[in-house]
């Protein structure tokens, strides 16, 4: 008797659970938004970036208007064009970009961002659209000061906060007292003032900055070089509420088109020219 009752209660519980499960899953599937369609419906692709990373993204006066330009801008304009929408930028600190994605403040991040395992835990990445190396920027005359990573450990190192360069210096090399600032131009000032001895950053970025700022040069060293600076677009992970599969597919299709046509490389050259004109 007791057993029967137990079984009956158990059965009832299972049925209730089944019902709840059913109804919630059918609700969810009704609510699931196809992100690509939503972007097309809105007519706008919201892009978050950190526009102090020339030639990837930086500010420039265009026809008397402060505009975000650069390599990533060329790429994202093509992504938007293929979707039939226009780009709307949100400019913020680099270390705030992934949070903005999570909070649905933006649709996509293009910021010369390197996909790594840590970031992949919270966001999805497109295919890699550009690969560069990392270098050390030092004061002119100090080009030979870094022969090995041990030399780097003896210097005052600066990196951009929240970047893969910061991760490399801190976690791979174990330099715990590196100066971490939010923007590359701030690091360049610290280097010029002698508050730091070296900046570890991407090669394309270094090349622009050593032209722009006096008395600095790229060091003759391969330290930093062993970790490539790749760039990919980041989007929020799909959930019950939002399906990003078609969105990512569309982004990857544009990337492939630009790579196959050779436009990707042209865009980097164009962006470097724009940055040098500045
Ligand atoms: N590639 C490096 C990273 O992903 C640095 C990117 C910095 N980008 C920027 N817009 N400030 O961490």
Short mmCIF file of C-alpha atoms and ligand atoms in Angstrom, two decimals:
data_model
loop_
_atom_site.label_atom_id
_atom_site.label_comp_id
_atom_site.label_asym_id
_atom_site.label_seq_id
_atom_site.Cartn_x
_atom_site.Cartn_y
_atom_site.Cartn_z
CA UNK A 1 0.00 0.00 0.00
CA UNK A 2 2.70 2.34 1.08
CA UNK A 3 4.74 1.45 -1.99
CA UNK A 4 1.81 2.11 -4.29
CA UNK A 5 1.30 5.53 -2.79
CA UNK A 6 4.95 6.31 -3.18
CA UNK A 7 4.87 5.23 -6.80
CA UNK A 8 1.77 7.30 -7.44
CA UNK A 9 3.33 10.42 -5.95
CA UNK A 10 6.48 9.78 -7.91
CA UNK A 11 4.51 9.40 -11.10
CA UNK A 12 2.56 12.57 -10.42
CA UNK A 13 5.81 14.42 -9.78
CA UNK A 14 7.28 13.15 -13.02
CA UNK A 15 4.16 14.22 -14.91
CA UNK A 16 4.27 17.69 -13.42
CA UNK A 17 7.95 17.97 -14.24
CA UNK A 18 7.20 16.80 -17.75
CA UNK A 19 4.51 19.41 -18.14
CA UNK A 20 6.67 22.18 -16.81
CA UNK A 21 9.55 21.04 -18.98
CA UNK A 22 7.32 20.95 -22.04
CA UNK A 23 5.69 24.28 -21.56
CA UNK A 24 8.93 26.07 -20.76
CA UNK A 25 10.75 24.63 -23.73
CA UNK A 26 7.94 25.50 -26.12
CA UNK A 27 7.91 29.05 -24.73
CA UNK A 28 11.65 29.31 -25.19
CA UNK A 29 11.57 28.16 -28.78
CA UNK A 30 8.90 30.76 -29.50
CA UNK A 31 11.11 33.45 -27.99
CA UNK A 32 14.32 32.46 -29.72
CA UNK A 33 15.38 35.36 -31.87
CA UNK A 34 17.45 34.81 -34.97
CA UNK A 35 20.13 37.42 -34.42
CA UNK A 36 20.92 37.94 -38.11
CA UNK A 37 17.25 38.54 -38.90
CA UNK A 38 16.93 40.90 -35.94
CA UNK A 39 19.90 42.95 -37.20
CA UNK A 40 18.44 43.07 -40.70
CA UNK A 41 15.06 44.13 -39.30
CA UNK A 42 16.70 46.90 -37.29
CA UNK A 43 18.75 47.98 -40.31
CA UNK A 44 21.70 48.55 -37.99
CA UNK A 45 24.72 46.54 -36.90
CA UNK A 46 25.84 47.76 -33.49
CA UNK A 47 29.63 47.53 -33.30
CA UNK A 48 31.71 47.97 -30.17
CA UNK A 49 35.38 48.85 -30.43
CA UNK A 50 38.19 50.61 -28.63
CA UNK A 51 39.35 53.24 -31.08
CA UNK A 52 42.87 53.96 -29.85
CA UNK A 53 44.51 51.04 -31.62
CA UNK A 54 45.76 52.53 -34.84
CA UNK A 55 45.81 51.16 -37.60
CA UNK A 56 43.02 48.78 -36.47
CA UNK A 57 40.73 51.55 -35.20
CA UNK A 58 41.28 55.19 -34.40
CA UNK A 59 39.60 58.57 -34.57
CA UNK A 60 40.09 60.86 -37.52
CA UNK A 61 38.42 64.04 -38.73
CA UNK A 62 36.59 63.17 -41.93
CA UNK A 63 34.78 66.08 -43.62
CA UNK A 64 35.00 68.01 -40.37
CA UNK A 65 33.50 65.14 -38.37
CA UNK A 66 35.17 62.98 -35.74
CA UNK A 67 34.96 59.49 -37.25
CA UNK A 68 36.14 56.00 -36.30
CA UNK A 69 38.28 54.67 -39.13
CA UNK A 70 40.89 51.95 -39.67
CA UNK A 71 41.34 48.35 -40.68
CA UNK A 72 38.51 46.96 -38.55
CA UNK A 73 36.23 49.69 -39.86
CA UNK A 74 36.92 48.63 -43.45
CA UNK A 75 36.11 45.03 -42.49
CA UNK A 76 32.95 45.77 -40.53
CA UNK A 77 31.58 48.12 -43.20
CA UNK A 78 31.79 45.17 -45.61
CA UNK A 79 30.11 42.85 -43.10
CA UNK A 80 27.28 45.39 -42.72
CA UNK A 81 27.07 45.96 -46.47
CA UNK A 82 26.62 42.21 -47.07
CA UNK A 83 23.82 42.21 -44.48
CA UNK A 84 22.23 45.28 -46.05
CA UNK A 85 22.50 47.36 -42.86
CA UNK A 86 24.51 50.30 -41.58
CA UNK A 87 27.14 50.42 -38.85
CA UNK A 88 26.60 52.17 -35.54
CA UNK A 89 29.66 52.43 -33.27
CA UNK A 90 30.04 52.31 -29.56
CA UNK A 91 33.57 53.32 -28.50
CA UNK A 92 34.80 52.11 -25.11
CA UNK A 93 37.79 50.85 -23.15
CA UNK A 94 39.18 47.59 -24.46
CA UNK A 95 38.57 45.77 -21.19
CA UNK A 96 34.87 46.65 -21.32
CA UNK A 97 34.13 45.18 -24.75
CA UNK A 98 33.15 41.64 -23.81
CA UNK A 99 30.95 42.90 -20.99
CA UNK A 100 29.09 45.08 -23.49
CA UNK A 101 28.40 42.01 -25.63
CA UNK A 102 27.12 40.04 -22.65
CA UNK A 103 24.85 42.91 -21.66
CA UNK A 104 23.42 43.11 -25.22
CA UNK A 105 24.66 46.69 -25.55
CA UNK A 106 26.23 45.75 -28.85
CA UNK A 107 25.92 43.08 -31.55
CA UNK A 108 29.56 42.49 -32.40
CA UNK A 109 33.06 43.45 -31.29
CA UNK A 110 35.81 44.27 -33.78
CA UNK A 111 38.84 45.59 -31.97
CA UNK A 112 41.87 43.69 -33.21
CA UNK A 113 40.75 41.16 -30.64
CA UNK A 114 42.69 37.92 -30.32
CA UNK A 115 40.54 34.87 -29.69
CA UNK A 116 41.94 32.91 -26.74
CA UNK A 117 40.57 30.12 -24.56
CA UNK A 118 39.68 32.41 -21.71
CA UNK A 119 37.55 34.68 -23.92
CA UNK A 120 36.01 31.71 -25.72
CA UNK A 121 34.42 30.73 -22.42
CA UNK A 122 32.19 33.80 -22.57
CA UNK A 123 31.84 34.71 -26.27
CA UNK A 124 32.01 33.14 -29.73
CA UNK A 125 34.54 34.24 -32.33
CA UNK A 126 34.45 34.46 -36.11
CA UNK A 127 37.25 33.00 -38.19
CA UNK A 128 40.53 34.85 -37.70
CA UNK A 129 40.70 37.66 -40.27
CA UNK A 130 44.21 38.94 -39.59
CA UNK A 131 47.44 37.68 -38.06
CA UNK A 132 50.31 39.82 -36.86
CA UNK A 133 53.21 39.35 -34.45
CA UNK A 134 53.94 41.12 -31.20
CA UNK A 135 56.94 43.38 -30.70
CA UNK A 136 58.61 45.54 -28.06
CA UNK A 137 58.66 49.34 -28.36
CA UNK A 138 61.60 50.97 -26.56
CA UNK A 139 63.31 54.37 -26.39
CA UNK A 140 65.55 55.13 -29.38
CA UNK A 141 69.07 53.84 -28.70
CA UNK A 142 67.74 50.99 -26.54
CA UNK A 143 66.83 48.78 -29.49
CA UNK A 144 69.24 46.06 -28.34
CA UNK A 145 68.28 46.12 -24.66
CA UNK A 146 66.10 42.99 -24.84
CA UNK A 147 67.98 39.85 -25.86
CA UNK A 148 65.75 37.42 -23.99
CA UNK A 149 62.64 37.35 -21.86
CA UNK A 150 64.95 37.52 -18.84
CA UNK A 151 66.05 40.98 -19.99
CA UNK A 152 62.40 41.98 -20.27
CA UNK A 153 61.84 40.88 -16.68
CA UNK A 154 64.48 43.37 -15.51
CA UNK A 155 62.76 46.30 -17.25
CA UNK A 156 59.67 48.36 -16.46
CA UNK A 157 57.15 46.84 -18.82
CA UNK A 158 53.93 48.47 -20.02
CA UNK A 159 50.95 46.74 -21.63
CA UNK A 160 47.36 47.59 -22.47
CA UNK A 161 44.96 46.44 -19.78
CA UNK A 162 42.87 43.37 -20.48
CA UNK A 163 44.80 42.38 -23.62
CA UNK A 164 46.54 39.18 -24.64
CA UNK A 165 49.81 41.12 -24.34
CA UNK A 166 49.01 41.80 -20.68
CA UNK A 167 48.21 38.12 -20.25
CA UNK A 168 51.49 37.10 -21.92
CA UNK A 169 53.64 39.40 -19.82
CA UNK A 170 51.89 38.56 -16.56
CA UNK A 171 51.06 34.89 -16.90
CA UNK A 172 53.56 33.51 -19.41
CA UNK A 173 56.57 35.56 -18.33
CA UNK A 174 55.52 36.01 -14.70
CA UNK A 175 56.10 39.78 -14.65
CA UNK A 176 53.69 40.79 -11.93
CA UNK A 177 54.45 44.50 -11.69
CA UNK A 178 53.85 45.51 -15.32
CA UNK A 179 52.16 48.88 -15.80
CA UNK A 180 48.71 48.21 -17.24
CA UNK A 181 46.96 51.19 -18.82
CA UNK A 182 43.68 51.39 -20.69
CA UNK A 183 44.97 53.06 -23.84
CA UNK A 184 48.00 52.73 -26.11
CA UNK A 185 48.53 56.54 -26.36
CA UNK A 186 48.80 56.67 -22.54
CA UNK A 187 51.45 53.95 -22.64
CA UNK A 188 53.35 55.86 -25.32
CA UNK A 189 53.46 58.91 -23.04
CA UNK A 190 54.75 56.82 -20.14
CA UNK A 191 57.50 55.44 -22.40
CA UNK A 192 58.49 58.93 -23.51
CA UNK A 193 58.53 60.17 -19.93
CA UNK A 194 60.74 57.25 -18.92
CA UNK A 195 58.15 55.88 -16.47
CA UNK A 196 58.30 52.60 -18.39
CA UNK A 197 61.11 51.11 -20.52
CA UNK A 198 59.20 48.98 -22.95
CA UNK A 199 55.71 48.41 -24.36
CA UNK A 200 54.72 44.98 -25.63
CA UNK A 201 52.09 45.35 -28.37
CA UNK A 202 51.11 44.25 -31.87
CA UNK A 203 53.55 44.93 -34.71
CA UNK A 204 51.21 46.96 -36.93
CA UNK A 205 50.29 49.15 -33.95
CA UNK A 206 53.95 49.58 -33.01
CA UNK A 207 54.91 50.59 -36.54
CA UNK A 208 52.37 53.41 -36.56
CA UNK A 209 53.28 54.58 -33.07
CA UNK A 210 57.03 54.75 -33.60
CA UNK A 211 56.34 57.09 -36.52
CA UNK A 212 53.96 59.22 -34.57
CA UNK A 213 55.97 59.61 -31.37
CA UNK A 214 59.54 60.84 -31.39
CA UNK A 215 62.47 59.06 -29.73
CA UNK A 216 60.93 55.59 -29.75
CA UNK A 217 61.75 52.54 -31.86
CA UNK A 218 60.89 48.88 -32.29
CA UNK A 219 63.38 46.72 -30.37
CA UNK A 220 65.61 44.19 -32.14
CA UNK A 221 64.19 41.20 -30.32
CA UNK A 222 61.92 38.26 -30.91
CA UNK A 223 60.57 38.44 -27.36
CA UNK A 224 56.80 38.68 -27.64
CA UNK A 225 56.94 37.34 -31.14
CA UNK A 226 56.19 33.76 -30.12
CA UNK A 227 52.58 34.68 -29.37
CA UNK A 228 50.81 35.79 -32.54
CA UNK A 229 48.40 38.69 -32.41
CA UNK A 230 45.43 37.34 -34.33
CA UNK A 231 42.19 39.25 -34.81
CA UNK A 232 38.64 37.89 -34.95
CA UNK A 233 35.17 39.33 -34.43
CA UNK A 234 33.38 38.41 -31.19
CA UNK A 235 29.65 37.86 -30.72
CA UNK A 236 27.53 36.77 -27.80
CA UNK A 237 27.10 33.03 -27.36
CA UNK A 238 23.79 31.61 -28.58
CA UNK A 239 21.18 30.98 -25.90
CA UNK A 240 17.49 30.01 -25.66
CA UNK A 241 16.71 33.65 -26.33
CA UNK A 242 19.07 34.32 -29.19
CA UNK A 243 20.42 32.15 -31.99
CA UNK A 244 23.66 33.52 -33.42
CA UNK A 245 24.51 30.70 -35.83
CA UNK A 246 23.37 32.48 -39.02
CA UNK A 247 24.89 35.76 -37.80
CA UNK A 248 28.35 34.21 -37.36
CA UNK A 249 27.98 32.40 -40.69
CA UNK A 250 27.30 35.71 -42.42
CA UNK A 251 30.31 37.35 -40.74
CA UNK A 252 32.55 34.46 -41.78
CA UNK A 253 31.24 34.62 -45.36
CA UNK A 254 32.28 38.28 -45.62
CA UNK A 255 35.68 37.52 -44.09
CA UNK A 256 36.23 34.75 -46.63
CA UNK A 257 35.16 37.01 -49.50
CA UNK A 258 37.61 39.71 -48.39
CA UNK A 259 40.44 37.22 -47.99
CA UNK A 260 39.82 35.49 -51.31
CA UNK A 261 39.70 38.78 -53.21
CA UNK A 262 42.84 40.13 -51.55
CA UNK A 263 40.85 43.06 -50.13
CA UNK A 264 41.73 42.10 -46.56
CA UNK A 265 45.41 42.85 -47.15
CA UNK A 266 44.56 45.98 -49.13
CA UNK A 267 42.44 47.20 -46.22
CA UNK A 268 45.40 46.91 -43.85
CA UNK A 269 47.57 48.88 -46.28
CA UNK A 270 44.85 51.51 -46.65
CA UNK A 271 44.43 51.75 -42.88
CA UNK A 272 48.17 52.23 -42.40
CA UNK A 273 48.07 55.07 -44.95
CA UNK A 274 45.15 56.69 -43.14
CA UNK A 275 46.97 56.40 -39.82
CA UNK A 276 50.15 57.90 -41.22
CA UNK A 277 48.30 60.89 -42.68
CA UNK A 278 47.04 61.74 -39.25
N1 LIG B 1 45.06 41.68 -29.78
C1 LIG B 1 45.14 42.08 -28.42
C2 LIG B 1 44.04 41.44 -27.60
O1 LIG B 1 43.16 40.88 -28.12
C3 LIG B 1 45.08 43.58 -28.26
C4 LIG B 1 43.91 44.25 -28.88
C5 LIG B 1 43.73 45.68 -28.43
N2 LIG B 1 42.73 46.32 -29.20
C6 LIG B 1 42.29 47.57 -29.05
N3 LIG B 1 41.36 48.03 -29.83
N4 LIG B 1 42.79 48.33 -28.12
O2 LIG B 1 44.06 41.46 -26.43
#
